[in-house]
Amino acid sequence: MKIIDISWPISAGMTSYKDRFKVAVQAIKEFKVDGVRESCVTLNAHSGTHVDAPSHFISDGMTIETLALEKLMGTCLVLDCTAAESSITQSDLVGYDSVINKNDIVLLKTANSDRSSEDLFNPDFVYLAHSGALYLRQKGVKAVGIDYLGIERAQPDHATHLELMNADIPIIEGLRLATVTPGRYHFICLPLHIVGMEAAPARAILIQND
Amino acid sequence: MKIIDISWPISAGMTSYKDRFKVAVQAIKEFKVDGVRESCVTLNAHSGTHVDAPSHFISDGMTIETLALEKLMGTCLVLDCTAAESSITQSDLVGYDSVINKNDIVLLKTANSDRSSEDLFNPDFVYLAHSGALYLRQKGVKAVGIDYLGIERAQPDHATHLELMNADIPIIEGLRLATVTPGRYHFICLPLHIVGMEAAPARAILIQND
């Protein structure tokens, strides 16, 4: 069994969505002074690898702690979408029609993974177009992940998010897939159990059986 | 497959170690105003369920992001230590000698789990005495977890922490085991990938096969 960590490293220098939020790490106790290290961290709920709950965009949507963790664990398919230049549409995905199974967790590997984890935010990141989200919903996938800090852009109606959220399909953003060969894995993603939040930072891994 | 969430719910009102640190959740965007919810959270690295890295107490100890996740996943034994009134010593554990296997992840269920997740800090919490830590190290366990925000108290030399840390045995603190029947499970704990920290908040679950 091999574990592949696909989490975005959290640091003060990490890329943040639209460069709007700096993660802060603060030392409370230092080893030289106190003989112990203790620190605290301030995170946006959407910093690095995180899971969006429906309440992010839906007025009465459920919050992150109520999300069934079964939806974030299971058979996973990493799709090679590195040729997509702007967005991933239905026509970019239909070529995979025979390999996407019902209840797969689908992770979209794009050119976004080529950027470092500390680059400035790229407003032209590759995103999942509404037609792609609709297609994945119709395929009956269990969850959808992408390798950037958003899964949509330039969609004032949040059509991609809402297509998935209204079908109770969790959205995992901020994955790091540069070193991952497209194919099948076992996926586990555990977001922090934060009461009432619209999203939560998470650790995500792939497991590859020998 | 049944998932049992054994994570301490994170909220502004949650219990914190020695009542020293209030978790803060701050709304950045509100649905009524912005049509979207966005928030941030300030956490102590030792808030709720978390994993300690050796750098917490060892000058040149490794930090949390370098911890091999294999050590936080695998066969787990939840031990009934609810009869222990103050500390769990070697003599409290030897009765389990025949059931503790090498590479087990051992979780100590104590009277600590009877307290709510939002009670004031209990300075008399049940902890793992040094003799208990030494015993578990000698048994070759893979990781040790406990159901309170510390695994030791009243030990100025941090003997329990150091016994385990010097053997590269991760320490998981802040588990919630009130509803868990002692016995065997599969355990998964994923701490946030925070660069350079001495600990990190985590989500922890037990998996019970039908």
CSV table of N, CA and C in Angstrom, one decimal, chain B residues 70-172:
chain,number,residue,atom,x,y,z
B,70,GLU,N,1.0,6.6,7.3
B,70,GLU,CA,0.8,5.2,7.6
B,70,GLU,C,0.7,5.0,9.1
B,71,LYS,N,1.3,5.8,9.9
B,71,LYS,CA,1.3,5.6,11.3
B,71,LYS,C,-0.1,6.0,11.9
B,72,LEU,N,-0.9,6.7,11.2
B,72,LEU,CA,-2.2,7.1,11.7
B,72,LEU,C,-3.3,6.4,11.1
B,73,MET,N,-3.0,5.3,10.4
B,73,MET,CA,-4.0,4.5,9.7
B,73,MET,C,-3.8,3.0,10.0
B,74,GLY,N,-4.8,2.3,10.3
B,74,GLY,CA,-4.6,0.8,10.4
B,74,GLY,C,-5.4,0.2,11.5
B,75,THR,N,-5.0,-1.0,11.9
B,75,THR,CA,-5.8,-1.7,12.9
B,75,THR,C,-5.7,-1.0,14.2
B,76,CYS,N,-6.8,-0.9,14.9
B,76,CYS,CA,-6.9,-0.1,16.1
B,76,CYS,C,-7.6,-0.9,17.2
B,77,LEU,N,-7.2,-0.7,18.4
B,77,LEU,CA,-7.8,-1.3,19.6
B,77,LEU,C,-8.2,-0.2,20.5
B,78,VAL,N,-9.5,-0.1,20.8
B,78,VAL,CA,-10.0,0.8,21.8
B,78,VAL,C,-10.0,0.1,23.1
B,79,LEU,N,-9.2,0.5,24.1
B,79,LEU,CA,-9.2,-0.1,25.4
B,79,LEU,C,-10.1,0.6,26.4
B,80,ASP,N,-10.8,-0.2,27.2
B,80,ASP,CA,-11.6,0.3,28.2
B,80,ASP,C,-10.8,0.6,29.4
B,81,CYS,N,-10.5,1.9,29.6
B,81,CYS,CA,-9.8,2.4,30.8
B,81,CYS,C,-10.7,3.3,31.6
B,82,THR,N,-12.0,3.0,31.6
B,82,THR,CA,-12.9,3.9,32.3
B,82,THR,C,-12.8,3.8,33.8
B,83,ALA,N,-12.2,2.7,34.2
B,83,ALA,CA,-12.1,2.5,35.7
B,83,ALA,C,-10.9,3.3,36.3
B,84,ALA,N,-10.0,3.8,35.4
B,84,ALA,CA,-8.9,4.5,35.9
B,84,ALA,C,-9.3,5.9,36.5
B,85,GLU,N,-8.9,6.2,37.7
B,85,GLU,CA,-9.4,7.4,38.3
B,85,GLU,C,-8.5,8.6,38.1
B,86,SER,N,-7.3,8.4,37.9
B,86,SER,CA,-6.3,9.5,37.8
B,86,SER,C,-5.4,9.3,36.6
B,87,SER,N,-4.7,8.2,36.6
B,87,SER,CA,-3.8,7.9,35.5
B,87,SER,C,-3.9,6.5,35.1
B,88,ILE,N,-3.4,6.2,33.9
B,88,ILE,CA,-3.4,4.8,33.3
B,88,ILE,C,-1.9,4.4,33.4
B,89,THR,N,-1.7,3.4,34.3
B,89,THR,CA,-0.3,3.0,34.5
B,89,THR,C,-0.1,1.6,33.8
B,90,GLN,N,1.1,1.1,33.9
B,90,GLN,CA,1.4,-0.2,33.3
B,90,GLN,C,0.4,-1.2,33.9
B,91,SER,N,0.2,-1.1,35.2
B,91,SER,CA,-0.6,-2.2,35.8
B,91,SER,C,-2.1,-2.1,35.4
B,92,ASP,N,-2.5,-0.9,34.9
B,92,ASP,CA,-3.9,-0.9,34.3
B,92,ASP,C,-3.9,-1.5,32.9
B,93,LEU,N,-2.8,-1.7,32.3
B,93,LEU,CA,-2.7,-2.1,30.9
B,93,LEU,C,-2.4,-3.6,30.8
B,94,VAL,N,-1.7,-4.1,31.7
B,94,VAL,CA,-1.2,-5.5,31.6
B,94,VAL,C,-2.3,-6.5,31.4
B,95,GLY,N,-3.5,-6.2,31.9
B,95,GLY,CA,-4.6,-7.1,31.7
B,95,GLY,C,-5.0,-7.3,30.3
B,96,TYR,N,-4.5,-6.4,29.4
B,96,TYR,CA,-4.8,-6.4,28.0
B,96,TYR,C,-3.6,-7.0,27.2
B,97,ASP,N,-2.6,-7.5,27.9
B,97,ASP,CA,-1.4,-8.0,27.3
B,97,ASP,C,-1.6,-8.9,26.1
B,98,SER,N,-2.6,-9.8,26.3
B,98,SER,CA,-2.8,-10.8,25.2
B,98,SER,C,-3.5,-10.3,24.0
B,99,VAL,N,-4.2,-9.1,24.2
B,99,VAL,CA,-5.0,-8.6,23.0
B,99,VAL,C,-4.3,-7.5,22.3
B,100,ILE,N,-3.2,-6.8,22.9
B,100,ILE,CA,-2.5,-5.8,22.2
B,100,ILE,C,-1.5,-6.4,21.3
B,101,ASN,N,-1.6,-6.1,20.0
B,101,ASN,CA,-0.6,-6.7,19.0
B,101,ASN,C,0.4,-5.6,18.6
B,102,LYS,N,1.5,-6.0,18.2
B,102,LYS,CA,2.5,-5.1,17.6
B,102,LYS,C,1.8,-4.4,16.4
B,103,ASN,N,2.1,-3.1,16.3
B,103,ASN,CA,1.6,-2.2,15.3
B,103,ASN,C,0.1,-1.9,15.4
B,104,ASP,N,-0.5,-2.3,16.5
B,104,ASP,CA,-1.9,-1.8,16.8
B,104,ASP,C,-1.8,-0.3,17.1
B,105,ILE,N,-2.8,0.4,16.7
B,105,ILE,CA,-3.0,1.8,17.1
B,105,ILE,C,-3.9,1.7,18.4
B,106,VAL,N,-3.4,2.1,19.5
B,106,VAL,CA,-4.2,1.9,20.8
B,106,VAL,C,-4.8,3.2,21.2
B,107,LEU,N,-6.1,3.2,21.4
B,107,LEU,CA,-6.9,4.4,21.9
B,107,LEU,C,-7.4,4.1,23.3
B,108,LEU,N,-7.2,5.0,24.2
B,108,LEU,CA,-7.5,4.8,25.6
B,108,LEU,C,-8.9,5.5,25.8
B,109,LYS,N,-9.9,4.7,26.1
B,109,LYS,CA,-11.2,5.3,26.4
B,109,LYS,C,-11.3,5.4,28.0
B,110,THR,N,-11.4,6.6,28.4
B,110,THR,CA,-11.4,6.9,29.9
B,110,THR,C,-12.7,7.6,30.3
B,111,ALA,N,-12.8,7.9,31.6
B,111,ALA,CA,-13.9,8.7,32.1
B,111,ALA,C,-13.9,10.1,31.4
B,112,ASN,N,-12.8,10.5,30.8
B,112,ASN,CA,-12.7,11.8,30.1
B,112,ASN,C,-13.9,12.0,29.1
B,113,SER,N,-14.2,10.8,28.5
B,113,SER,CA,-15.2,10.9,27.4
B,113,SER,C,-16.6,11.2,27.9
B,114,ASP,N,-16.8,11.1,29.2
B,114,ASP,CA,-18.1,11.4,29.8
B,114,ASP,C,-18.4,12.9,29.8
B,115,ARG,N,-17.4,13.7,29.7
B,115,ARG,CA,-17.6,15.2,29.8
B,115,ARG,C,-18.0,15.7,28.4
B,116,SER,N,-18.7,16.7,28.4
B,116,SER,CA,-19.2,17.2,27.1
B,116,SER,C,-18.0,17.9,26.4
B,117,SER,N,-18.2,18.2,25.1
B,117,SER,CA,-17.1,18.8,24.3
B,117,SER,C,-17.0,20.3,24.6
B,118,GLU,N,-17.9,20.8,25.4
B,118,GLU,CA,-17.9,22.3,25.6
B,118,GLU,C,-17.8,22.6,27.1
B,119,ASP,N,-17.5,21.6,28.0
B,119,ASP,CA,-17.3,21.8,29.4
B,119,ASP,C,-16.0,22.6,29.6
B,120,LEU,N,-15.9,23.3,30.8
B,120,LEU,CA,-14.7,23.9,31.1
B,120,LEU,C,-13.6,22.8,31.2
B,121,PHE,N,-12.4,23.2,31.1
B,121,PHE,CA,-11.3,22.2,31.1
B,121,PHE,C,-11.2,21.6,32.5
B,122,ASN,N,-11.0,20.3,32.5
B,122,ASN,CA,-10.9,19.5,33.7
B,122,ASN,C,-9.4,19.2,34.0
B,123,PRO,N,-8.8,20.0,35.0
B,123,PRO,CA,-7.4,19.8,35.3
B,123,PRO,C,-7.1,18.4,35.9
B,124,ASP,N,-8.1,17.7,36.3
B,124,ASP,CA,-7.9,16.4,36.9
B,124,ASP,C,-8.2,15.3,35.9
B,125,PHE,N,-8.0,15.6,34.6
B,125,PHE,CA,-8.4,14.6,33.6
B,125,PHE,C,-7.5,13.3,33.7
B,126,VAL,N,-8.0,12.2,33.3
B,126,VAL,CA,-7.3,10.9,33.3
B,126,VAL,C,-6.2,11.0,32.2
B,127,TYR,N,-5.0,10.6,32.6
B,127,TYR,CA,-3.8,10.7,31.6
B,127,TYR,C,-3.1,9.4,31.6
B,128,LEU,N,-2.2,9.3,30.7
B,128,LEU,CA,-1.3,8.1,30.5
B,128,LEU,C,-0.1,8.4,31.3
B,129,ALA,N,0.1,7.6,32.4
B,129,ALA,CA,1.3,7.7,33.2
B,129,ALA,C,2.6,7.2,32.4
B,130,HIS,N,3.7,7.6,32.8
B,130,HIS,CA,4.9,7.2,32.1
B,130,HIS,C,5.1,5.7,32.0
B,131,SER,N,4.7,5.0,33.1
B,131,SER,CA,4.8,3.5,33.1
B,131,SER,C,3.9,2.9,32.0
B,132,GLY,N,2.8,3.5,31.8
B,132,GLY,CA,1.8,3.1,30.7
B,132,GLY,C,2.4,3.3,29.4
B,133,ALA,N,3.0,4.5,29.2
B,133,ALA,CA,3.6,4.8,27.9
B,133,ALA,C,4.8,3.9,27.6
B,134,LEU,N,5.6,3.6,28.6
B,134,LEU,CA,6.7,2.7,28.4
B,134,LEU,C,6.2,1.3,28.0
B,135,TYR,N,5.2,0.9,28.7
B,135,TYR,CA,4.6,-0.5,28.4
B,135,TYR,C,4.1,-0.5,26.9
B,136,LEU,N,3.4,0.5,26.5
B,136,LEU,CA,2.9,0.5,25.1
B,136,LEU,C,4.0,0.6,24.1
B,137,ARG,N,5.1,1.3,24.4
B,137,ARG,CA,6.2,1.4,23.6
B,137,ARG,C,6.8,0.0,23.5
B,138,GLN,N,7.0,-0.7,24.6
B,138,GLN,CA,7.6,-2.0,24.6
B,138,GLN,C,6.7,-3.1,23.8
B,139,LYS,N,5.4,-2.8,23.8
B,139,LYS,CA,4.5,-3.7,23.0
B,139,LYS,C,4.6,-3.4,21.5
B,140,GLY,N,5.3,-2.4,21.1
B,140,GLY,CA,5.5,-2.1,19.7
B,140,GLY,C,4.2,-1.5,19.0
B,141,VAL,N,3.4,-0.7,19.8
B,141,VAL,CA,2.2,-0.1,19.2
B,141,VAL,C,2.6,0.9,18.2
B,142,LYS,N,1.8,1.2,17.2
B,142,LYS,CA,2.1,2.2,16.1
B,142,LYS,C,1.8,3.6,16.5
B,143,ALA,N,0.7,3.8,17.2
B,143,ALA,CA,0.3,5.1,17.7
B,143,ALA,C,-0.6,5.0,18.9
B,144,VAL,N,-0.7,6.1,19.7
B,144,VAL,CA,-1.5,6.1,20.9
B,144,VAL,C,-2.4,7.3,20.9
B,145,GLY,N,-3.6,7.0,21.2
B,145,GLY,CA,-4.6,8.2,21.3
B,145,GLY,C,-5.3,8.2,22.6
B,146,ILE,N,-5.8,9.3,23.0
B,146,ILE,CA,-6.5,9.5,24.3
B,146,ILE,C,-7.7,10.5,24.1
B,147,ASP,N,-8.6,10.3,25.0
B,147,ASP,CA,-9.9,11.1,24.9
B,147,ASP,C,-9.9,12.4,25.7
B,148,TYR,N,-8.7,13.1,25.7
B,148,TYR,CA,-8.7,14.4,26.3
B,148,TYR,C,-7.6,15.2,25.6
B,149,LEU,N,-7.6,16.5,26.0
B,149,LEU,CA,-6.7,17.4,25.2
B,149,LEU,C,-5.3,17.3,25.6
B,150,GLY,N,-4.9,16.5,26.5
B,150,GLY,CA,-3.5,16.1,26.8
B,150,GLY,C,-3.4,14.7,27.1
B,151,ILE,N,-2.2,14.1,27.0
B,151,ILE,CA,-2.0,12.7,27.3
B,151,ILE,C,-1.2,12.6,28.6
B,152,GLU,N,-0.7,13.7,29.1
B,152,GLU,CA,0.0,13.7,30.4
B,152,GLU,C,-0.4,15.0,31.2
B,153,ARG,N,-0.2,14.9,32.4
B,153,ARG,CA,-0.3,16.2,33.3
B,153,ARG,C,0.6,16.0,34.5
B,154,ALA,N,1.0,17.1,35.1
B,154,ALA,CA,1.8,17.0,36.3
B,154,ALA,C,3.1,16.3,36.1
B,155,GLN,N,3.6,16.4,34.8
B,155,GLN,CA,4.9,15.8,34.5
B,155,GLN,C,5.8,16.8,33.9
B,156,PRO,N,6.6,17.5,34.8
B,156,PRO,CA,7.4,18.6,34.3
B,156,PRO,C,8.4,18.2,33.3
B,157,ASP,N,8.8,16.9,33.3
B,157,ASP,CA,9.8,16.4,32.4
B,157,ASP,C,9.1,15.8,31.1
B,158,HIS,N,7.8,15.9,31.0
B,158,HIS,CA,7.1,15.4,29.8
B,158,HIS,C,7.4,14.0,29.5
B,159,ALA,N,7.5,13.2,30.6
B,159,ALA,CA,8.0,11.8,30.4
B,159,ALA,C,7.1,11.0,29.5
B,160,THR,N,5.8,11.1,29.6
B,160,THR,CA,4.9,10.3,28.7
B,160,THR,C,5.1,10.7,27.2
B,161,HIS,N,5.0,12.0,27.0
B,161,HIS,CA,5.2,12.5,25.6
B,161,HIS,C,6.6,12.0,25.1
B,162,LEU,N,7.6,12.2,25.8
B,162,LEU,CA,9.0,11.9,25.3
B,162,LEU,C,9.2,10.4,25.1
B,163,GLU,N,8.6,9.6,26.0
B,163,GLU,CA,8.7,8.1,25.8
B,163,GLU,C,8.2,7.7,24.5
B,164,LEU,N,7.1,8.3,24.1
B,164,LEU,CA,6.4,7.9,22.8
B,164,LEU,C,7.1,8.6,21.6
B,165,MET,N,7.4,9.9,21.8
B,165,MET,CA,8.0,10.7,20.7
B,165,MET,C,9.4,10.1,20.3
B,166,ASN,N,10.1,9.7,21.3
B,166,ASN,CA,11.5,9.2,21.1
B,166,ASN,C,11.4,7.9,20.3
B,167,ALA,N,10.3,7.2,20.4
B,167,ALA,CA,10.1,6.0,19.7
B,167,ALA,C,9.3,6.2,18.4
B,168,ASP,N,9.1,7.4,18.0
B,168,ASP,CA,8.4,7.8,16.7
B,168,ASP,C,7.0,7.2,16.8
B,169,ILE,N,6.4,7.2,18.0
B,169,ILE,CA,5.0,6.8,18.1
B,169,ILE,C,4.1,8.1,18.2
B,170,PRO,N,3.3,8.3,17.1
B,170,PRO,CA,2.5,9.5,17.2
B,170,PRO,C,1.5,9.5,18.3
B,171,ILE,N,1.2,10.7,18.8
B,171,ILE,CA,0.2,10.9,19.9
B,171,ILE,C,-1.0,11.6,19.4
B,172,ILE,N,-2.1,11.0,19.5
B,172,ILE,CA,-3.4,11.7,19.1
B,172,ILE,C,-4.1,12.1,20.3
